[in-house]
Short mmCIF file of C-alpha atoms and ligand atoms in Angstrom, two decimals:
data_model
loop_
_atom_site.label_atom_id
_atom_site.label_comp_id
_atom_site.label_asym_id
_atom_site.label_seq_id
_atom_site.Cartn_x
_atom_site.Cartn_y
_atom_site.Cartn_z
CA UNK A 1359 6.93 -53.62 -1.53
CA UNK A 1360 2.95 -54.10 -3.09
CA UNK A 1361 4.58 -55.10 -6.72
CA UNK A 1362 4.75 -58.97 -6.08
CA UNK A 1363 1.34 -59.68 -8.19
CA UNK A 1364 -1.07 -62.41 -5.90
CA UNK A 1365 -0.66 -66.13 -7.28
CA UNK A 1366 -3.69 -66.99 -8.45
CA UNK A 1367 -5.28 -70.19 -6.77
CA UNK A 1368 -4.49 -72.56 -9.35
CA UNK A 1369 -1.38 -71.51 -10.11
CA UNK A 1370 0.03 -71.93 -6.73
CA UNK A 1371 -1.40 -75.36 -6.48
CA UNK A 1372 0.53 -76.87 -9.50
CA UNK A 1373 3.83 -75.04 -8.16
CA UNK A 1374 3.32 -76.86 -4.31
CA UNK A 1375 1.97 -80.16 -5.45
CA UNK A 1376 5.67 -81.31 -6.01
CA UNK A 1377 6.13 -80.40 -2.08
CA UNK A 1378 3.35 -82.83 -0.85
CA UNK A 1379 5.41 -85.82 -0.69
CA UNK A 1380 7.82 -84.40 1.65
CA UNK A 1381 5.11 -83.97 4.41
CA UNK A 1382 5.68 -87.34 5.33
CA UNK A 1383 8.94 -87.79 6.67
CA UNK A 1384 7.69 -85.35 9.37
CA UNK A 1385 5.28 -87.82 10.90
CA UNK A 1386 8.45 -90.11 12.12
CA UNK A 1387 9.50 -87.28 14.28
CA UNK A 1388 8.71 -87.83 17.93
CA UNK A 1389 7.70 -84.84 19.60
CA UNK A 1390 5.15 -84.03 22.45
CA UNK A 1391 2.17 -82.31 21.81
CA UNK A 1392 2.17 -78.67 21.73
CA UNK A 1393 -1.82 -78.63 21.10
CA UNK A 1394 -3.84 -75.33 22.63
CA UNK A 1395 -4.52 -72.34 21.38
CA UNK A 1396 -3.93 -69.89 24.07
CA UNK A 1397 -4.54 -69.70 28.12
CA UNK A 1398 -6.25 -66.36 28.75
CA UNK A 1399 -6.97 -63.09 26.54
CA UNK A 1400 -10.35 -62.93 26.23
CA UNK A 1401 -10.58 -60.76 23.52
CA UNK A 1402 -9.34 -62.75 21.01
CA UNK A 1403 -11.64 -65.44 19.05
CA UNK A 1404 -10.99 -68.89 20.06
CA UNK A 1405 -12.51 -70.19 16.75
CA UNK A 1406 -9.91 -70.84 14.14
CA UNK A 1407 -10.24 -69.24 10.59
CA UNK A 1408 -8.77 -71.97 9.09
CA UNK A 1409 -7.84 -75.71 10.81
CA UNK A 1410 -6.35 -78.44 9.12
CA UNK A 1411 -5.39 -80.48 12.58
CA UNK A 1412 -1.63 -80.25 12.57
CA UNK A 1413 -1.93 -76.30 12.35
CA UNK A 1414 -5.02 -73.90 12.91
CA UNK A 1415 -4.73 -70.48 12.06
CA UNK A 1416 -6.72 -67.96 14.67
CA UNK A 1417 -7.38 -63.95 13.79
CA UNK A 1418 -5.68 -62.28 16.68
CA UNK A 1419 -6.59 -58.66 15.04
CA UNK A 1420 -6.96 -57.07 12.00
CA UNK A 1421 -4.60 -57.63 9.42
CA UNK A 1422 -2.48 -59.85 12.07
CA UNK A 1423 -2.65 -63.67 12.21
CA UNK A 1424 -0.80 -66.49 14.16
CA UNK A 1425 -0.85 -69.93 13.05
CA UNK A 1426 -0.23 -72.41 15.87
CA UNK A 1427 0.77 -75.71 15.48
CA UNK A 1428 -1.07 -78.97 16.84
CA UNK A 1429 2.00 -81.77 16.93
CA UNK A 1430 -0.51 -83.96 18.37
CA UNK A 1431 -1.96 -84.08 14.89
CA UNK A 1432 0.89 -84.52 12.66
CA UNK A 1433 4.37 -82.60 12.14
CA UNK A 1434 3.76 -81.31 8.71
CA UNK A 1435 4.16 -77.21 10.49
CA UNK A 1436 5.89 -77.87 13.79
CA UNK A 1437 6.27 -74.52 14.96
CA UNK A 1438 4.06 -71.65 14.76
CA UNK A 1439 4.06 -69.18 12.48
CA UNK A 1440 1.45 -66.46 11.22
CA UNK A 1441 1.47 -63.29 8.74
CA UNK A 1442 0.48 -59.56 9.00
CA UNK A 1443 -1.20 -57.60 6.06
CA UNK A 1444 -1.43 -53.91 5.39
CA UNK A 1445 -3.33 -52.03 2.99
CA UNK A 1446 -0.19 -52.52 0.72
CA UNK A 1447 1.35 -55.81 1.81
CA UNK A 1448 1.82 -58.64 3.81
CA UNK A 1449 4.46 -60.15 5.35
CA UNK A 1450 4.59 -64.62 6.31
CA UNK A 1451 6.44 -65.39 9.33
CA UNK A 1452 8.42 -68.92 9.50
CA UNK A 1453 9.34 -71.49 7.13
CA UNK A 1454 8.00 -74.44 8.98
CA UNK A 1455 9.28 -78.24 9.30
CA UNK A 1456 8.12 -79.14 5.65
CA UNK A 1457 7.41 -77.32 2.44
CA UNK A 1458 3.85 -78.47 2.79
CA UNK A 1459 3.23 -76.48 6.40
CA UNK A 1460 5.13 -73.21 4.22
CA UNK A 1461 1.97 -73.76 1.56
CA UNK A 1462 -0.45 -74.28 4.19
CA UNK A 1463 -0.02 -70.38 5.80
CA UNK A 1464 0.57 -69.16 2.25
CA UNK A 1465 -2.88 -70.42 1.13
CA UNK A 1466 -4.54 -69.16 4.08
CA UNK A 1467 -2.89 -65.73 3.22
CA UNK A 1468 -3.82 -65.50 0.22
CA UNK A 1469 -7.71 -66.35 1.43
CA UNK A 1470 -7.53 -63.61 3.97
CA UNK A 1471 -5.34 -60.85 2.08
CA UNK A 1472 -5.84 -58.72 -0.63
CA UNK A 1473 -2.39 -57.60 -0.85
CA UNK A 1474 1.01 -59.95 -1.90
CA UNK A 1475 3.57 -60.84 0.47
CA UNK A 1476 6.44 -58.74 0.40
CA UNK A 1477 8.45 -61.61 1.97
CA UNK A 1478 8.40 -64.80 4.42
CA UNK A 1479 10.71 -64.49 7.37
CA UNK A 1480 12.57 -67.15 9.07
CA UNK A 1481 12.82 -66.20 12.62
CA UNK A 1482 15.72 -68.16 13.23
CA UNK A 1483 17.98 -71.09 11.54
CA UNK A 1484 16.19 -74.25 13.25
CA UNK A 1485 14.93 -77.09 11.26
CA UNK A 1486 11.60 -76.89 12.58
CA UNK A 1487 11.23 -73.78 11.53
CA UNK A 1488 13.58 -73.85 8.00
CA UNK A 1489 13.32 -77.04 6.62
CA UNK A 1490 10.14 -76.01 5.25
CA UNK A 1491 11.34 -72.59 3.40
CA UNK A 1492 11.87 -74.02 -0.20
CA UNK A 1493 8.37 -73.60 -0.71
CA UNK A 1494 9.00 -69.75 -1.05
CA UNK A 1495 11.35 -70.52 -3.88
CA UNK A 1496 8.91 -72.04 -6.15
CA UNK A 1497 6.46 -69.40 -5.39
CA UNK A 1498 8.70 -66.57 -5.90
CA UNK A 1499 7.85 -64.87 -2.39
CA UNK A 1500 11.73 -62.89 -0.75
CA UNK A 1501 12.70 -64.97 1.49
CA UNK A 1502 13.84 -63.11 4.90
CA UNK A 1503 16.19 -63.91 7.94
CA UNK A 1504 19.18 -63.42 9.78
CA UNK A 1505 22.47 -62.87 7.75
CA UNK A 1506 23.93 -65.84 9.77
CA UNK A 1507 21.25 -68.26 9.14
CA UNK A 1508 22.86 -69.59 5.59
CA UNK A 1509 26.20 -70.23 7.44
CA UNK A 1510 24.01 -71.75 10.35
CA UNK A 1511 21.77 -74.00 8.23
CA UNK A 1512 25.19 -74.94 6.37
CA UNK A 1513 27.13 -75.91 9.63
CA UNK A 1514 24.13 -77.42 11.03
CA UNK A 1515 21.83 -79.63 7.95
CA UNK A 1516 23.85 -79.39 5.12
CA UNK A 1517 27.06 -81.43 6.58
CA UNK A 1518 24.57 -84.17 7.35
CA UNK A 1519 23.52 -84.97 3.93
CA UNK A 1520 25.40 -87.57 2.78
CA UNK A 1521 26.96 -88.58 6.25
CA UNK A 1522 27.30 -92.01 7.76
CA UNK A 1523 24.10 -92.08 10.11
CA UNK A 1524 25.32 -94.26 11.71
CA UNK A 1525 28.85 -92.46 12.94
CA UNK A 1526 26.68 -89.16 13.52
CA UNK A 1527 24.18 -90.97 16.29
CA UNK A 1528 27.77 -93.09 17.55
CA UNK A 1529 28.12 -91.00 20.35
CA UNK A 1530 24.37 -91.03 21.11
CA UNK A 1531 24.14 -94.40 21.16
CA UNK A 1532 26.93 -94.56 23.82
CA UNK A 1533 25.49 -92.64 26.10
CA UNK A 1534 21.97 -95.00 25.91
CA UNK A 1535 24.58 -98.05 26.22
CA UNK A 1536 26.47 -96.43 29.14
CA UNK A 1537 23.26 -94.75 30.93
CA UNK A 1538 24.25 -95.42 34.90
CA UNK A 1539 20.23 -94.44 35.59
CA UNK A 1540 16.98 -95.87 34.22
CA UNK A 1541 16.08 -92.00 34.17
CA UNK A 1542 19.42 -91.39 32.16
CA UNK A 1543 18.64 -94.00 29.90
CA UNK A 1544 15.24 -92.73 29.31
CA UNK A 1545 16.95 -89.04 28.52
CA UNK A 1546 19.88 -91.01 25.91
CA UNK A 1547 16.79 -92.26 24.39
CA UNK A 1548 14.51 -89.25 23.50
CA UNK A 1549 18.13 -87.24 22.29
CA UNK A 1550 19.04 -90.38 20.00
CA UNK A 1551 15.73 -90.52 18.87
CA UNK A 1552 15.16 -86.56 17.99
CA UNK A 1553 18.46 -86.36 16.52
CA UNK A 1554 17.97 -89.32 14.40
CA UNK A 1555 15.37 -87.69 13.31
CA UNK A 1556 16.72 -84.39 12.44
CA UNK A 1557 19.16 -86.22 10.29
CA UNK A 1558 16.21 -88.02 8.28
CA UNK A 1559 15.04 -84.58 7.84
CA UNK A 1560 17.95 -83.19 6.72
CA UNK A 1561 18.84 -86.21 3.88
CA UNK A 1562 15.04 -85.57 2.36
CA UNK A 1563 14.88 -81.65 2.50
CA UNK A 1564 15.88 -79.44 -0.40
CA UNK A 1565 16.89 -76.78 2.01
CA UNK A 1566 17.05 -73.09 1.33
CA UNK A 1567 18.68 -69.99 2.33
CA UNK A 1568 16.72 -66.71 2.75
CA UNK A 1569 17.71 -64.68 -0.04
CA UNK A 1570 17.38 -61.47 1.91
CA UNK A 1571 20.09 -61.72 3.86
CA UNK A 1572 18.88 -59.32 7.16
CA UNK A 1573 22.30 -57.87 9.11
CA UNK A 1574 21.82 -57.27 12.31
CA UNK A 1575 23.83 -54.38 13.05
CA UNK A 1576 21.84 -52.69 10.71
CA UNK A 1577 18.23 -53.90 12.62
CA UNK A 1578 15.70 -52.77 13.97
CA UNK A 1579 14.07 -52.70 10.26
CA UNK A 1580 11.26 -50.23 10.03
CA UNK A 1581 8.63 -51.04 7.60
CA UNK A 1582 5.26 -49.78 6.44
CA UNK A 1583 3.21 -52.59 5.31
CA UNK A 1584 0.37 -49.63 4.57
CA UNK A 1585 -1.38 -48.03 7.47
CA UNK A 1586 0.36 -50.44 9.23
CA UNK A 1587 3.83 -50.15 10.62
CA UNK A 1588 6.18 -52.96 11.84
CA UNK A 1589 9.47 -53.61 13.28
CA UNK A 1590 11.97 -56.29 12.52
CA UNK A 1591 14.45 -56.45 15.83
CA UNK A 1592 17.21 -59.00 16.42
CA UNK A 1593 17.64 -60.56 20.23
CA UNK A 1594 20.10 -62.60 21.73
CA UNK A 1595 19.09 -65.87 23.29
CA UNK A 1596 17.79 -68.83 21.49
CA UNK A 1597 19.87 -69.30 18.30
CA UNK A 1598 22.05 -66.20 17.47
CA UNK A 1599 20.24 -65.82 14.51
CA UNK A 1600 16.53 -64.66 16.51
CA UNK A 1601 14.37 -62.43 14.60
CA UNK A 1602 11.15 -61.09 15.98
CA UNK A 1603 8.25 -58.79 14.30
CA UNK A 1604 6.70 -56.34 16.59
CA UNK A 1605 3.50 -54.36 15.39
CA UNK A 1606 3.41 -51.64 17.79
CA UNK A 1607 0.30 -50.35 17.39
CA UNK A 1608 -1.61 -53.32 18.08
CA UNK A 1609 0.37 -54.63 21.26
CA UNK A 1610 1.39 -57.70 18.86
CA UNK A 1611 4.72 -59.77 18.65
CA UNK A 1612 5.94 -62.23 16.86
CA UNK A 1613 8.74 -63.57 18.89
CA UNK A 1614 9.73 -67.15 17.02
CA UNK A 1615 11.95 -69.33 19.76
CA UNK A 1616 12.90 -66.42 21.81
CA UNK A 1617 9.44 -67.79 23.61
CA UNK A 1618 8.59 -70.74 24.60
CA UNK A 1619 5.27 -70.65 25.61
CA UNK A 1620 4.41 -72.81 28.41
CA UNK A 1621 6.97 -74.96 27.67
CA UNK A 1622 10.20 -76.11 27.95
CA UNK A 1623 13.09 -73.92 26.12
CA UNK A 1624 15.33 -75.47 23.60
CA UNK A 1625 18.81 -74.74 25.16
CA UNK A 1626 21.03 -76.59 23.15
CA UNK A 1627 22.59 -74.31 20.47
CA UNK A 1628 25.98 -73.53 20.30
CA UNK A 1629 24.86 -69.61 20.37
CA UNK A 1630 22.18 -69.83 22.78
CA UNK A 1631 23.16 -67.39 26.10
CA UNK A 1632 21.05 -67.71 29.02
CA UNK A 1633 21.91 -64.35 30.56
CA UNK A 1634 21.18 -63.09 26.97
CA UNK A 1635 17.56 -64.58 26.57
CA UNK A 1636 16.62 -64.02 30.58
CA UNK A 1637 17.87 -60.48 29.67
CA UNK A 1638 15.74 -60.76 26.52
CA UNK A 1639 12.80 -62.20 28.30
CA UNK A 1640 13.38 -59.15 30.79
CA UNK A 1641 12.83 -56.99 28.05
CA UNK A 1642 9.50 -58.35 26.71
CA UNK A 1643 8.25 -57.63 30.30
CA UNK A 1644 9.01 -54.31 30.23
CA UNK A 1645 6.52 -54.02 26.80
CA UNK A 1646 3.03 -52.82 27.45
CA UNK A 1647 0.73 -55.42 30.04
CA UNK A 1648 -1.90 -55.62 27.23
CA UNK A 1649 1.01 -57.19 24.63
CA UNK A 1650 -0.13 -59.91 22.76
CA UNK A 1651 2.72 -62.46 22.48
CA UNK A 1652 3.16 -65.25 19.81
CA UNK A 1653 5.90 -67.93 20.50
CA UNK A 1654 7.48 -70.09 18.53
CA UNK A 1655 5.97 -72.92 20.18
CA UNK A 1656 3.29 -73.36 22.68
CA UNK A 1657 -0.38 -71.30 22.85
CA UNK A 1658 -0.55 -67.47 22.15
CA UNK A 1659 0.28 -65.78 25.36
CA UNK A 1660 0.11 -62.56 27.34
CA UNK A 1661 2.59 -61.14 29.85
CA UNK A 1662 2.02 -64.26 32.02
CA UNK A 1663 3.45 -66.31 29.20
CA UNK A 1664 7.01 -64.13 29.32
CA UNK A 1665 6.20 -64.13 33.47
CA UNK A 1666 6.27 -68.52 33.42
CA UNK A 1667 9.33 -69.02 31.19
CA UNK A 1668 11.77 -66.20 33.16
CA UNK A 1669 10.36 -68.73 36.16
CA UNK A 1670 11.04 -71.52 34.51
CA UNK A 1671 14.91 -70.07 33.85
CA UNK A 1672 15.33 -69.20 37.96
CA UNK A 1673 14.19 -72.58 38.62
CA UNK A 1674 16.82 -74.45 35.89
CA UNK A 1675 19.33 -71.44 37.49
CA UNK A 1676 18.67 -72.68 41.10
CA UNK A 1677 18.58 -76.35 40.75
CA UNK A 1678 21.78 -75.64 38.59
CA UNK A 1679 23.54 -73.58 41.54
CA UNK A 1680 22.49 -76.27 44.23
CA UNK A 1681 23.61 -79.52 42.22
CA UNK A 1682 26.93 -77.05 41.46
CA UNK A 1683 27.60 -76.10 45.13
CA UNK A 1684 27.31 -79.91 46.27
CA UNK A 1685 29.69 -81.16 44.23
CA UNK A 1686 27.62 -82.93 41.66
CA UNK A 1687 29.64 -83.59 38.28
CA UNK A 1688 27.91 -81.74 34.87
CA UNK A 1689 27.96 -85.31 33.14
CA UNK A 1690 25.53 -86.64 36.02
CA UNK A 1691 23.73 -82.60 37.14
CA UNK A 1692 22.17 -83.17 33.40
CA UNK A 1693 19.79 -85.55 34.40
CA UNK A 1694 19.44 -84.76 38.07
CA UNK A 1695 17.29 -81.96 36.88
CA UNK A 1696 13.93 -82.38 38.64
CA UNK A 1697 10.66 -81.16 36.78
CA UNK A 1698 8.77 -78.90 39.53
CA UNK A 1699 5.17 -79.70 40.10
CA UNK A 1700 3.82 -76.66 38.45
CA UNK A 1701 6.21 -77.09 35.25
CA UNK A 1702 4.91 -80.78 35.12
CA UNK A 1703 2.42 -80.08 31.90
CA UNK A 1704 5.29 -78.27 30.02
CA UNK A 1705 6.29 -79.82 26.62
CA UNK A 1706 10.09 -81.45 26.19
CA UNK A 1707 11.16 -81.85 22.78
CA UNK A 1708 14.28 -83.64 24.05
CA UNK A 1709 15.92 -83.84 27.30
CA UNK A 1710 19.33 -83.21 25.56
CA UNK A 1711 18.08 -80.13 23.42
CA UNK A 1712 16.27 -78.33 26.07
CA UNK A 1713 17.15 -79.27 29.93
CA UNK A 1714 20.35 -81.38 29.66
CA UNK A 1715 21.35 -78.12 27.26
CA UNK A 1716 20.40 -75.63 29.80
CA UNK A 1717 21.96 -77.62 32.95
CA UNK A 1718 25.21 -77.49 30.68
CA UNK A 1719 25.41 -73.42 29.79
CA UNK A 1720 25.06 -72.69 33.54
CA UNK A 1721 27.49 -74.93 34.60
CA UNK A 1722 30.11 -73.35 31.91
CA UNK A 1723 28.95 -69.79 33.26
CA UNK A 1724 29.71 -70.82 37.08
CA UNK A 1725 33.06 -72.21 35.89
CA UNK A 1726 32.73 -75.42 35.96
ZN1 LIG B 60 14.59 -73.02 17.74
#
């Protein structure tokens, strides 16, 4: 896995510069700002190694990195990422929004590392995390995920370039139009927006398919990255296409959208379970107390991280259950969701993608 010679500086440069142009199109998305670092682990050093505002990369220990996203700044990364290096090779984690957030963590790799990436991996099919991933292409770095993700990414991005914006966001712009609450119309709003967005994105991407496929029934995925051991493990929840990296000998994980750190979870996927992820979720608890957790969005977390989200779950569970037992229709329970006092900080991409999504799946599971 050490064969894949370093780029030099210069090189790399004059393969990315092509990419720069695409950053842009990011800065039309609307998203909130997912801005801190982390809440509470003292023993990691708040000072960034690198920070270029939209994205800040921080040294969580040695050879293991997470680079955390600032979309106050600018949606050129959009999630977080990081990488891992051995005495024989690294490995990047996440393709980011834009080819220009991909070449960002691959420069500060290549600054930190002495060693060549054996691969990127894509921790799951989402946009925010994919669109960025042809990068890898033009630098000749393996590019890892799920075996589903191609299909996914097909299904999902690919049918929308070329289609009639206008008849994709139709439906959308009904339910803005026929909004029976100020507070529904609000909601109608932020979805039409986001997924106008994603369709921008998706008409200006070159998108790309990891071309090392990963099957799940043949995960975990044991590798030795040299004095430095790591495991690639599929979960259920998010996307049906979750990957996470777990270095077990330094309490450090890499969960991608499986964990949403002190924020709110993006439910909406046609493969998202939420008895899969809360079981998922369940099983990050179980981990050591001293595990160091980086999400796919939000600040580097500990336990207390995994603690707030399976809360945040039993609270969209029980205001679920109540608005089921009284009667309330789904079409109206989706934005009779109330945000609890001590969830009032927590990020929403969009009401449709993450609480109107959630409200939705636990409706179908009572039967409704
Ligand atoms: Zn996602």
């Amino acid at each position: 896995m050490s064969s894949l010679a370093p780029f030099s500086r210069r090189q790399f440069l004059c393969e990315t510069s092509r990419f720069t142009a695409l950053s842009a199109l990011a800065a039309v998305v609307p998203l909130p700002a997912f801005a801190s670092f982390r809440a509470n682990i003292p023993a990691i050093n708040q000072t960034p190694v690198e920070d270029v505002g939209y994205a800040a990369i921080y040294k969580i220990s040695d050879g293991h990195y997470a680079t955390i996203s600032n979309t106050s700044k600018g949606f050129t990364t959009i999630c977080n990422g990081g990488f891992l290096f051995g005495k024989d090779a690294g490995l990047l984690i996440e393709g980011f929004g834009t080819p220009a957030g991909a070449r960002f963590q691959f420069e500060a790799f290549h600054k930190l590392a002495e060693v060549a990436p054996a691969g990127a991996l894509l921790t799951h099919y989402h946009f925010d995390h994919s669109m960025g991933s042809a990068f890898y292409g033009a630098t000749g770095v393996q590019f890892w995920g799920h075996a589903a993700v191609a299909r996914r990414m097909t299904d999902a991005y690919v049918a929308l370039q070329g289609a009639d914006r206008a008849a994709f966001l139709a439906s959308l712009e009904k339910h803005v139009r026929e909004a029976k609450t100020d507070t529904a119309k609000q909601h109608a709003q932020s979805d039409l927006a986001a997924f106008g967005n994603i369709f921008d994105m998706a008409n200006k991407t070159v998108l790309a398919f990891p071309n090392r496929p990963l099957d799940p029934a043949r995960l975990p995925l044991q590798l030795d990255l040299g004095h430095l051991p790591i495991i690639i493990e599929h979960y259920a929840g998010h996307s049906g296409t979750d990957l996470i990296v777990r270095s077990p000998e330094h309490k450090i994980v890499y969960t991608g959208d499986l964990l949403f750190s002190h924020a709110y979870p993006a439910c909406f996927d046609e493969q998202c379970t939420m008895p899969g992820w809360r079981n998922t979720l369940k099983t990050f608890a179980s981990w050591d107390k001293d595990t160091t957790f980086v999400p796919g969005h939000g600040p580097v977390c500990g336990q207390e991280g995994i603690q707030s989200l399976r809360d945040l779950f039993d609270d969209l569970g029980e205001q679920a259950e109540k608005m089921h037992k009284a009667g309330v229709p789904v079409s109206d329970a989706v934005d009779q969701y109330i945000v609890p006092d001590k969830f009032k900080t927590y990020p929403i991409f969009a009401w449709g993608l993450c609480i109107a999504g959630a409200i939705r799946k636990l409706y179908a599971e009572m039967g409704a």
